[in-house]
Short mmCIF file of C-alpha atoms and ligand atoms in Angstrom, two decimals:
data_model
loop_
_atom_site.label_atom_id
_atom_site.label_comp_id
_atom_site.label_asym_id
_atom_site.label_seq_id
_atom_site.Cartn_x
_atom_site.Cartn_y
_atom_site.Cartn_z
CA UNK A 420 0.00 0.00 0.00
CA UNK A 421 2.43 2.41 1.27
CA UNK A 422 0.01 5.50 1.53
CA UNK A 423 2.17 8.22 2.56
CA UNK A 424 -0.33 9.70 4.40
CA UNK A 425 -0.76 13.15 5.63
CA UNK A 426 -0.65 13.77 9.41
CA UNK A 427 -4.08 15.05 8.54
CA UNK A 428 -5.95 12.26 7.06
CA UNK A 429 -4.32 9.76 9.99
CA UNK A 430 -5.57 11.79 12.55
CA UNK A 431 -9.03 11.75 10.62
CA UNK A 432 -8.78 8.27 10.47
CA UNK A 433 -8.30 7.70 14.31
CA UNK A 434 -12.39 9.56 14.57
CA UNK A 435 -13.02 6.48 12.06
CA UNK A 436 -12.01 3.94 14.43
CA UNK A 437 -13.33 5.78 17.27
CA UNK A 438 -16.43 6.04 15.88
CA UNK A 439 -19.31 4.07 17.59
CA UNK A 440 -22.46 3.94 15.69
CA UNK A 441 -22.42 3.49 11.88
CA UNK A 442 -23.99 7.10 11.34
CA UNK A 443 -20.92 8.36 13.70
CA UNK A 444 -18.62 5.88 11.17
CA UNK A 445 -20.10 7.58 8.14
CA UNK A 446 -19.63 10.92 8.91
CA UNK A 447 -16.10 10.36 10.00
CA UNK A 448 -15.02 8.34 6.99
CA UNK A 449 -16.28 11.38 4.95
CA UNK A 450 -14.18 13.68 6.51
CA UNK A 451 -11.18 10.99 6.26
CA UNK A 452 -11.73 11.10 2.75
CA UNK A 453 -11.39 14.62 2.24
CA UNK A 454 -8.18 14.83 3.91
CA UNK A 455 -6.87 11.85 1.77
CA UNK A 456 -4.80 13.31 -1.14
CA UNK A 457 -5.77 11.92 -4.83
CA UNK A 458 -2.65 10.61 -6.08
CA UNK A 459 -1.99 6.87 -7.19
CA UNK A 460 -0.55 5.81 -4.23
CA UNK A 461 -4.22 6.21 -2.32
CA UNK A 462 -6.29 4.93 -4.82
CA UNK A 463 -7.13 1.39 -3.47
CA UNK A 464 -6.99 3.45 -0.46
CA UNK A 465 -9.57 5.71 -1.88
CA UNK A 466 -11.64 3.19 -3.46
CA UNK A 467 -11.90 0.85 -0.43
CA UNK A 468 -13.36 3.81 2.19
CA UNK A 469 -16.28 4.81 -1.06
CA UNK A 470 -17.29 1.71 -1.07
CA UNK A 471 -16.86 1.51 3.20
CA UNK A 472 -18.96 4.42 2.71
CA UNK A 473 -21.69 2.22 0.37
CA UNK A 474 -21.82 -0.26 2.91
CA UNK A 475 -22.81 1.60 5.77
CA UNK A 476 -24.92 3.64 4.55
CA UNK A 477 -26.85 0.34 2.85
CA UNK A 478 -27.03 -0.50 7.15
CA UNK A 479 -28.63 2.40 8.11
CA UNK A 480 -30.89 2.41 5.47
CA UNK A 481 -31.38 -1.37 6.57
CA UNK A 482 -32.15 -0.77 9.87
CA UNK A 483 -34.14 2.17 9.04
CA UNK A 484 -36.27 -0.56 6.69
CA UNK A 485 -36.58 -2.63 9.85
CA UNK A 486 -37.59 -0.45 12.96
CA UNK A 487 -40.53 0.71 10.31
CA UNK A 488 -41.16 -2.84 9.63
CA UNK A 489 -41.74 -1.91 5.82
CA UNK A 490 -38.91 -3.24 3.09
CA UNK A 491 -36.96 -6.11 2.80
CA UNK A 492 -34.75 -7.44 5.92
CA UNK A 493 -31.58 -8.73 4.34
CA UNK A 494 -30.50 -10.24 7.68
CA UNK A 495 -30.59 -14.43 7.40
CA UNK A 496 -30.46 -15.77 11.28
CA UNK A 497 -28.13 -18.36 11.27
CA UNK A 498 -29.02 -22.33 11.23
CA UNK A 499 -27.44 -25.72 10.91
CA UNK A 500 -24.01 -26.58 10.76
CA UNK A 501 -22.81 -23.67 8.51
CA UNK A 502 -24.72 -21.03 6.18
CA UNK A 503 -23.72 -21.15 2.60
CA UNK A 504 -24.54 -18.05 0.80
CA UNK A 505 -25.56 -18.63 -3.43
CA UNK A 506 -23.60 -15.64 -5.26
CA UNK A 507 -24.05 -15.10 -8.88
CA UNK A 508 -25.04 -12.73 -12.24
CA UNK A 509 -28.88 -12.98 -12.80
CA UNK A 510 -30.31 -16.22 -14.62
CA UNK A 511 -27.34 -18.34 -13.41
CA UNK A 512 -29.78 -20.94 -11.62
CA UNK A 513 -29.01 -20.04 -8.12
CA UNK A 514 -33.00 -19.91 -7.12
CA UNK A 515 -33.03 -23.48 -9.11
CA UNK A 516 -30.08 -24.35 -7.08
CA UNK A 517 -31.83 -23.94 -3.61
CA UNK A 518 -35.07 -25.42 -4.47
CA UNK A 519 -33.40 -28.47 -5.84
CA UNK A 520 -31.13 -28.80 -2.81
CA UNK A 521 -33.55 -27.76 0.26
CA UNK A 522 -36.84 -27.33 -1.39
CA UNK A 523 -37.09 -23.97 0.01
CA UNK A 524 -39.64 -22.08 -1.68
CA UNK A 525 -38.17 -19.55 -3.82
CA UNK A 526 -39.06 -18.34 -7.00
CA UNK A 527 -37.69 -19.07 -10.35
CA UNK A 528 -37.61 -17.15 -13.07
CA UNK A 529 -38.07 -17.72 -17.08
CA UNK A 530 -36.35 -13.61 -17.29
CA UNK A 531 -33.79 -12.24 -14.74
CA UNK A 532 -34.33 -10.69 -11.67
CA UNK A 533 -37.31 -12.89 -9.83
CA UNK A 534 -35.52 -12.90 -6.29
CA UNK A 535 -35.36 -9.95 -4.57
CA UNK A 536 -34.78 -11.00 -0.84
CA UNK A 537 -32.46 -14.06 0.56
CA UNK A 538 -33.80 -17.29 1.19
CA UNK A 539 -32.55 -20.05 2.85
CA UNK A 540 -33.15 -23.71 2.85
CA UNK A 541 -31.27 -26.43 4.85
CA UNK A 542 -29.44 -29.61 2.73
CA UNK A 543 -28.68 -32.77 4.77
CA UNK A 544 -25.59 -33.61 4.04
CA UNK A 545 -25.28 -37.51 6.55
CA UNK A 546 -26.43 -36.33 10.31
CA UNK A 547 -26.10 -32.58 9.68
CA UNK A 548 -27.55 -29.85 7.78
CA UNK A 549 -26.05 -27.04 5.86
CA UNK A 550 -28.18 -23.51 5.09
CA UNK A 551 -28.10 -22.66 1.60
CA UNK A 552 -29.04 -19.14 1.12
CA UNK A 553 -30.70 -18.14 -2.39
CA UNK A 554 -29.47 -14.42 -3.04
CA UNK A 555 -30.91 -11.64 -5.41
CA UNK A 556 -28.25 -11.48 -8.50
CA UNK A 557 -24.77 -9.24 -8.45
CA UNK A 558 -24.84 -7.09 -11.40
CA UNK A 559 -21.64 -6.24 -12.90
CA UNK A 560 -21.19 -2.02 -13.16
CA UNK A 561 -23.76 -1.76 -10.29
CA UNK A 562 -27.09 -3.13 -9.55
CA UNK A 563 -29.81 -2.59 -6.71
CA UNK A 564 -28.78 -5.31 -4.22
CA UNK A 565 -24.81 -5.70 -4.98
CA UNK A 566 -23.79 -4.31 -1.81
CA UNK A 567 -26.40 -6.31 0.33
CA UNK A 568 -25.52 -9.31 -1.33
CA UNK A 569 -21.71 -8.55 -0.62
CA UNK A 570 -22.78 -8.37 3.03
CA UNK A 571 -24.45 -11.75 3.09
CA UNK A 572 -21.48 -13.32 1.93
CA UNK A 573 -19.39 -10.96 4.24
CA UNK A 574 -21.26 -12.94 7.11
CA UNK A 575 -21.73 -16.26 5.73
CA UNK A 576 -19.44 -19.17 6.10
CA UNK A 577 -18.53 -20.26 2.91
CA UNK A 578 -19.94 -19.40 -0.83
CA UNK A 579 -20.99 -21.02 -3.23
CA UNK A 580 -20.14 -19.10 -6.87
CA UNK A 581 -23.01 -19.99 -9.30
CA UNK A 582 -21.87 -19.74 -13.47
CA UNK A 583 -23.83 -20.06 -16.31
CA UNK A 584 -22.55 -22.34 -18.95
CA UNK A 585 -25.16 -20.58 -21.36
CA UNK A 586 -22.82 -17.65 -22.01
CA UNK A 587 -19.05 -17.21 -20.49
CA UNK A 588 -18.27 -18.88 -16.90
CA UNK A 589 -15.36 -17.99 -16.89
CA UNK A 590 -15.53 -14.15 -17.07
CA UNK A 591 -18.27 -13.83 -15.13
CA UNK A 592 -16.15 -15.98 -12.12
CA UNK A 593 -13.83 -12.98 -12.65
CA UNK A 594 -16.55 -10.55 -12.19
CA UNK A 595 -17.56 -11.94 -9.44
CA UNK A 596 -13.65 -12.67 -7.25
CA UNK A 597 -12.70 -9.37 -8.23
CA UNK A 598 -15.95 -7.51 -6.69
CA UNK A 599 -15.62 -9.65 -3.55
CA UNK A 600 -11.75 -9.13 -3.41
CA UNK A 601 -12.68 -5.31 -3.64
CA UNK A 602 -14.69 -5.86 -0.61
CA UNK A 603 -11.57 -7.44 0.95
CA UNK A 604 -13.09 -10.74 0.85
CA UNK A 605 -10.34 -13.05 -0.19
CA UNK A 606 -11.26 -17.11 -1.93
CA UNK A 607 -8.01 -17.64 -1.00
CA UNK A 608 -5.80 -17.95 2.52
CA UNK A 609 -3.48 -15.36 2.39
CA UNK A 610 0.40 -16.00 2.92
CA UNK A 611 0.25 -14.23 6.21
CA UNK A 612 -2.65 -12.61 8.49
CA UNK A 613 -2.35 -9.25 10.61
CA UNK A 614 -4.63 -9.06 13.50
CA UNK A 615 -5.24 -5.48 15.31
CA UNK A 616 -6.67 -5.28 18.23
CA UNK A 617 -7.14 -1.88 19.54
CA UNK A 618 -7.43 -1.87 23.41
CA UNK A 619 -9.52 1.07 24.80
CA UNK A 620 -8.90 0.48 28.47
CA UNK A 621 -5.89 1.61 30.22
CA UNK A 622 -2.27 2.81 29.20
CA UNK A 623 -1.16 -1.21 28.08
CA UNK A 624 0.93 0.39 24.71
CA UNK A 625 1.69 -1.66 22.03
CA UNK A 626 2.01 -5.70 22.32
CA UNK A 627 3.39 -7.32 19.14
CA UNK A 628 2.98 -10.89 19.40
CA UNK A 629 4.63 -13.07 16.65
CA UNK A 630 3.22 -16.10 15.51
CA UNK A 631 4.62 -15.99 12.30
CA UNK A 632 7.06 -13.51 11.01
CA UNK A 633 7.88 -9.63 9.50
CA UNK A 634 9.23 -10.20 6.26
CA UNK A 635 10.66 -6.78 5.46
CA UNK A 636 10.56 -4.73 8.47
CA UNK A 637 11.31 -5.22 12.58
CA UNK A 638 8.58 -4.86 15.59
CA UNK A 639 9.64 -1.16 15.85
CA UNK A 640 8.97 -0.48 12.44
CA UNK A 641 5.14 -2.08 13.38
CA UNK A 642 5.10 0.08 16.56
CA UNK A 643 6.13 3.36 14.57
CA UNK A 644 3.57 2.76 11.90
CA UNK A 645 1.17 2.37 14.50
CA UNK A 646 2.01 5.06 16.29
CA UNK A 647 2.19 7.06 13.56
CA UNK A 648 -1.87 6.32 12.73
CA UNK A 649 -2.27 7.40 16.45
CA UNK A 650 -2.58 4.21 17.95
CA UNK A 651 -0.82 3.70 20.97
CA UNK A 652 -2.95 0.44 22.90
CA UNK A 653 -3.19 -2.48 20.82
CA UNK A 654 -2.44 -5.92 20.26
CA UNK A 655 -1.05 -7.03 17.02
CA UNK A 656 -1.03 -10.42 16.18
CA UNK A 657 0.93 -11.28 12.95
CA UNK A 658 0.44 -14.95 11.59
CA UNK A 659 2.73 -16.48 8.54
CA UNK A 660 4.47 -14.09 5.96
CA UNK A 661 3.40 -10.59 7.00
CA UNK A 662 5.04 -7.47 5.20
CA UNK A 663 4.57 -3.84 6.68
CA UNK A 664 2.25 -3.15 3.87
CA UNK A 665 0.03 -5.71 5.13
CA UNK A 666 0.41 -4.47 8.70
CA UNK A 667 -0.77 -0.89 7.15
CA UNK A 668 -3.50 -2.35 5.21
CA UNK A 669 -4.54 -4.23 8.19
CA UNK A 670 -5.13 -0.82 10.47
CA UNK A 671 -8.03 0.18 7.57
CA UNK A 672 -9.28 -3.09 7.18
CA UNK A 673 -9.03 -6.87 7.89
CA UNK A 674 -9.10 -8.91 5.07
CA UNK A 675 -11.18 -12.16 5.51
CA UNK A 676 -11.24 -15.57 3.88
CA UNK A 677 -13.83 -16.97 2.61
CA UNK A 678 -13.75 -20.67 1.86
CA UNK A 679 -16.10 -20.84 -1.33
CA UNK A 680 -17.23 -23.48 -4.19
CA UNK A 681 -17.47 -22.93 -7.50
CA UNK A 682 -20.83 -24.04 -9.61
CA UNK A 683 -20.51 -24.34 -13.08
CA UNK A 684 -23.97 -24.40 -13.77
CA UNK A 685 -26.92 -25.27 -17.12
CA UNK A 686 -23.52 -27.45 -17.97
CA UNK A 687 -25.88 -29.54 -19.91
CA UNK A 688 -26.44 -26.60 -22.73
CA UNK A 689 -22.72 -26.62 -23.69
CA UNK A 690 -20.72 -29.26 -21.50
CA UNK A 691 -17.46 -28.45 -23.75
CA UNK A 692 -17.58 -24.89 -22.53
CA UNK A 693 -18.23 -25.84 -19.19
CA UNK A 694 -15.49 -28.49 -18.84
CA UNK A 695 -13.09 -25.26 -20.58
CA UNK A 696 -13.87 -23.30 -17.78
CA UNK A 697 -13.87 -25.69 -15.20
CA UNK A 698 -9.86 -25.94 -16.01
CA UNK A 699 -9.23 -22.60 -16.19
CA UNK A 700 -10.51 -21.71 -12.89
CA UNK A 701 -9.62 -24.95 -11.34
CA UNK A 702 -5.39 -23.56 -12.88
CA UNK A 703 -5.80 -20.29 -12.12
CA UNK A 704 -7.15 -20.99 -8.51
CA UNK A 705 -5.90 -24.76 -7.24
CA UNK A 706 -7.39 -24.41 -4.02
CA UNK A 707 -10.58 -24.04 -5.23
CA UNK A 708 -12.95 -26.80 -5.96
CA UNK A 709 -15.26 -26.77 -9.14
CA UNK A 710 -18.45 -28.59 -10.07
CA UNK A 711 -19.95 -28.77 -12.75
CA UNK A 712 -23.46 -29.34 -12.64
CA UNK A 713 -27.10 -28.88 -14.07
CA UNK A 714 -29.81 -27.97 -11.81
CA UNK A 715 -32.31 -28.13 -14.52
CA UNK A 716 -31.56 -32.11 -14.58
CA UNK A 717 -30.77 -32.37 -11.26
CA UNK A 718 -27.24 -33.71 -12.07
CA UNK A 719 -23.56 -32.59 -10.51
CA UNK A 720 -24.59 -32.00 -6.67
CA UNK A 721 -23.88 -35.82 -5.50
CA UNK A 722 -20.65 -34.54 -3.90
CA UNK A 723 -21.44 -31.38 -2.70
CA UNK A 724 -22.18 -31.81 1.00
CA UNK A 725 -19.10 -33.41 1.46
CA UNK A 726 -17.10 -31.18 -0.31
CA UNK A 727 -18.36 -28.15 1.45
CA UNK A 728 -17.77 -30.41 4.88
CA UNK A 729 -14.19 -30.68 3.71
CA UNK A 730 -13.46 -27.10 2.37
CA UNK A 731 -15.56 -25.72 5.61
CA UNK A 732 -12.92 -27.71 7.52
CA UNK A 733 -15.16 -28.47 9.97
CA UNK A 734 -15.47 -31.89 12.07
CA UNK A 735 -18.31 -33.53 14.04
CA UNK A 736 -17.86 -34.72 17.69
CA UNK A 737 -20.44 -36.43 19.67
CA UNK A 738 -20.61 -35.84 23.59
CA UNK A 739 -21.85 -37.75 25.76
CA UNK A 740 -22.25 -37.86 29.99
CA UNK A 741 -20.86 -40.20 31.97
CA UNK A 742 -23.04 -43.64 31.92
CA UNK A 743 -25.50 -42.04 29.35
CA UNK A 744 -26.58 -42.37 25.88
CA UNK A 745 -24.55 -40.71 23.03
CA UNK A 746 -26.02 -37.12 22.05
CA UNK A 747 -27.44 -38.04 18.51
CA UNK A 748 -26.73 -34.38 17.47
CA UNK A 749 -22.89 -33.90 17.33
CA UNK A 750 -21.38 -30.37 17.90
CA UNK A 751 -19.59 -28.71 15.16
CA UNK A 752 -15.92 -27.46 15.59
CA UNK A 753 -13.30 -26.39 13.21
CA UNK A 754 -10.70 -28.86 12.49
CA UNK A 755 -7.85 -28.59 15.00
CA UNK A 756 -10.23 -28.28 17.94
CA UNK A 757 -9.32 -29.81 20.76
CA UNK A 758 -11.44 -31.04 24.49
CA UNK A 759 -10.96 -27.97 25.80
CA UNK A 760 -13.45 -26.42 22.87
CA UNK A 761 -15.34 -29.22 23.40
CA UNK A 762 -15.61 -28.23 27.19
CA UNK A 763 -16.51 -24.71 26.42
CA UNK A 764 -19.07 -25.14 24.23
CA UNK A 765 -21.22 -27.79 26.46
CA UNK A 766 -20.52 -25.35 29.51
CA UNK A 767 -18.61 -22.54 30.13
CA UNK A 768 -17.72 -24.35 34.04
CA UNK A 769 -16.95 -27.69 32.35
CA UNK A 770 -13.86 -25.82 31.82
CA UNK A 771 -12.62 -25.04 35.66
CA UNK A 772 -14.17 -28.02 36.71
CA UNK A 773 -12.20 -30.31 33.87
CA UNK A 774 -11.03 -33.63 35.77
CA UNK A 775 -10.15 -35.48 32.51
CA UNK A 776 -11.96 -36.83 29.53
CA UNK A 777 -12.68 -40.07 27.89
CA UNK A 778 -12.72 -40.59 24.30
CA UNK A 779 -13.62 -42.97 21.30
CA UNK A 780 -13.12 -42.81 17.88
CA UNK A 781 -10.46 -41.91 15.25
CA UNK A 782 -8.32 -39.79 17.90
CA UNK A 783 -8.49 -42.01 20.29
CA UNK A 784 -5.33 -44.63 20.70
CA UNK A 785 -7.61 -46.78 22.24
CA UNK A 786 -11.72 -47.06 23.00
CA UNK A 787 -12.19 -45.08 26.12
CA UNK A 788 -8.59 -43.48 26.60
CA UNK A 789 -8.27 -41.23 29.29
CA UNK A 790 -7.19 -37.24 27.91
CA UNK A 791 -6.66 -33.81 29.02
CA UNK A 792 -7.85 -30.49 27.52
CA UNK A 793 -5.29 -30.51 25.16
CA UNK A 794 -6.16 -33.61 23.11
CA UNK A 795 -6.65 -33.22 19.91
CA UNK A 796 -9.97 -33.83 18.50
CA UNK A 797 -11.39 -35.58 15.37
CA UNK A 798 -14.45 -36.35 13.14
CA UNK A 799 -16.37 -38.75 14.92
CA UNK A 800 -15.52 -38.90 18.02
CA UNK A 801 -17.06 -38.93 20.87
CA UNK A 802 -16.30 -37.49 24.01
CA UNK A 803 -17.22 -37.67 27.74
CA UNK A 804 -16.11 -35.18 30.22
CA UNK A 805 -15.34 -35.64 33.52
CA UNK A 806 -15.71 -32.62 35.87
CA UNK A 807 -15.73 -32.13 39.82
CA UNK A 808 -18.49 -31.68 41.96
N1 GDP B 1191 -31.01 -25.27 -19.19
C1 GDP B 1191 -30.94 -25.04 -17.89
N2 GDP B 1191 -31.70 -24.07 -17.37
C2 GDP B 1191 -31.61 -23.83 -16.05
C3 GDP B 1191 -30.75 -24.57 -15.20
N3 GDP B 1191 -30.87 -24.08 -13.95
C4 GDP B 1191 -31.79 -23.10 -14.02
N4 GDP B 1191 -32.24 -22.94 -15.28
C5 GDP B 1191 -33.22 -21.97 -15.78
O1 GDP B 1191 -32.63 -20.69 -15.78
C6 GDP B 1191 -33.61 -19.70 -15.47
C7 GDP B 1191 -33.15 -18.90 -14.28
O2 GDP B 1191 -33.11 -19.74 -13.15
P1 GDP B 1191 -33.11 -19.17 -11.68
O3 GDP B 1191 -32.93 -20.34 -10.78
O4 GDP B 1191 -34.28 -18.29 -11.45
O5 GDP B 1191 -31.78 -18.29 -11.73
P2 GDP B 1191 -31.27 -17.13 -10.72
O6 GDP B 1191 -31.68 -15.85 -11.31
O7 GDP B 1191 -29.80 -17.30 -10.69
O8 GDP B 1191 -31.91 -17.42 -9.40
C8 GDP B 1191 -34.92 -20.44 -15.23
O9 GDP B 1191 -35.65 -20.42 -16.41
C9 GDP B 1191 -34.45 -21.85 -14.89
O10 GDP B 1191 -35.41 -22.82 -15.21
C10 GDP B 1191 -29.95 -25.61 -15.80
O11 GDP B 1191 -29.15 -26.30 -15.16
N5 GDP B 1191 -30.08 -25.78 -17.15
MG1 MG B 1192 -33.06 -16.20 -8.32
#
């Protein structure tokens, strides 16, 4: 990034952050903006508080919709093991998508623009369910609901990209990365990760905690920077390959990953073209996995629970009380979790009263062996905690 930023437009942005309410944020970030000279150097810079700016303004307007009960709510309450938001151009088969997956009843339309409002649906996928969230269309230049929609997937836990086959996949994948990336949602995990947090109480300064490392610059160069935005109490957690530009770009914004699928979709109207653009995207992003699929014939979507299960990396473990049945509704953690997660979530005292735990399943070396908090966790297993008292 490297800004160069006026002592002006710094000290502007230190109102941003203290900013409490998103009117207070908005009027703040217009003032920032003013103070931000125009010169190539600030452009992302530029472009990224506009469309700040777009967003919350979209969330007043929202709530305002709300309070007066009139207008569409865009807010989807969370359900199942993870919510999936649909994102796509108009007439991609998104709505077709849903309805073929959950049955949710959402309309589908012969000409574009026949969903309006999200809806969700829930797919089993073996003993859990995923929410699938049907999305008005993104429209490329600008369109009515691009912003919401960005904020649905902002929230969500994963994506699922939906392409047409009927006309070009593969740019409109582009269209739709880029707009998200511009959002500073990222379909892939960055090298490194920069984690502010600003600490309001008390005189603490600035802690630099290294979990990874600074790849062209030293923890006084951090602390300068910071110091130089006005920040003096924070905590700054820097994971992998982390540069002082990304340290920079992190005090404006945090860029988030989100895990996403790609649907190659009406694959049965030109399956060359489909297959084409399946490669491309598949080279041009490895991590990312592509389907190709026809809701019209019901015909690509055999694998997609379990893909989304493994790109979600989430896992499944089954608790159960001492001398009682199995819960047949497993808890969902991220992969890595370990019995002290599993601890929290049943009770937030199962944790200071932990006497041990006893597991089954793929972690365990043996049926029934004895663990502390820091065991490891897998799929599958199931686990009975011990407490005291
Ligand atoms: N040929 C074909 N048409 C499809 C397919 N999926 C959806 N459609 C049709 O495409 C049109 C738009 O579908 P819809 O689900 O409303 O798309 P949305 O705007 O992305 O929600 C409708 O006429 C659907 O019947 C498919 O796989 N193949
Ligand atoms: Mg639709």
């Amino acid at each position: 990034m490297v800004t160069n930023l006026p002592a002006e437009a710094r000290a502007k942005w230190v109102k941003v952050m203290e900013a409490k309410t998103p009117e207070e944020k908005i009027a703040a970030l217009e003032e920032f903006l003013k103070s931000v000279p125009k010169h190539k150097g600030t452009e992302n810079l530029r472009l990224w508080a506009s469309r700040r700016l777009a967003e919350l303004r979209e969330e007043v307007e929202e709530r305002r919709r709300k309070k007066s009960g009139r207008g569409i709510s865009f807010f989807v309450e969370k359900e199942g093991a993870a919510q999936i938001v649909l994102i796509g151009l108009p007439n991609t088969g998104k709505s077709s998508i849903v309805k073929l997956l959950t049955g949710a009843k959402t309309r589908i339309g012969e000409y574009p623009m026949t969903t309006t409002k999200p809806i969700p649906g829930m797919m089993k996928y073996e003993d859990i369910y995923f929410q699938l969230v049907d999305t008005p269309p993104i429209i490329p230049g600008g369109g009515p609901w691009n912003n919401r929609v960005i904020g649905l997937a902002r929230n969500s836990d994963a994506l699922l990209i939906v392409l047409s086959s009927e006309k070009d996949p593969y740019t409109e994948f582009r269209i739709i990365k880029k707009m998200l990336e511009e959002a500073g949602i990222l379909l892939y995990k960055p090298r490194g990760r920069v984690v502010i947090e600003k600490l309001r109480m008390g005189k603490t300064g600035i802690r630099i905690t290294l979990m990874g490392r600074l790849i062209d610059a030293t923890v006084d160069d951090v602390r300068r920077l910071l110091e130089s935005y006005r920040i003096y109490n924070a905590h700054v957690k820097i994971y992998g390959e982390v540069s002082l530009d990304d340290v920079e770009q992190a005090i404006f914004e945090n860029k988030l990953y989100k895990p996403a699928i790609v649907v190659i979709n009406k694959a049965e109207l030109n399956i060359n073209k489909a297959k084409e653009a399946a490669l491309r995207i598949h080279r041009e992003n490895p991590h990312l996995p592509v389907i190709i699929a026809s809701a019209k014939l019901g015909k690509g979507f055999d694998k997609l629970g379990e893909i989304l299960f493994n790109h979600l990396e989430i896992i499944r473990v089954y608790t159960k009380q001492p001398n009682g049945p199995v819960a047949d509704k497993p808890l969902i953690l991220r992969r890595g979790a370990t019995v002290l997660d599993v601890a929290k979530s049943i009770h937030k005292d199962f944790v200071k009263k932990f006497k041990y735990a006893k597991i089954w399943g793929p972690s365990a070396k043996y049926p029934g062996e004895r663990t502390g908090l820091e065991h490891v966790v897998m799929d599958g297993d199931i686990v009975e905690i011990h407490i005291s008292g």
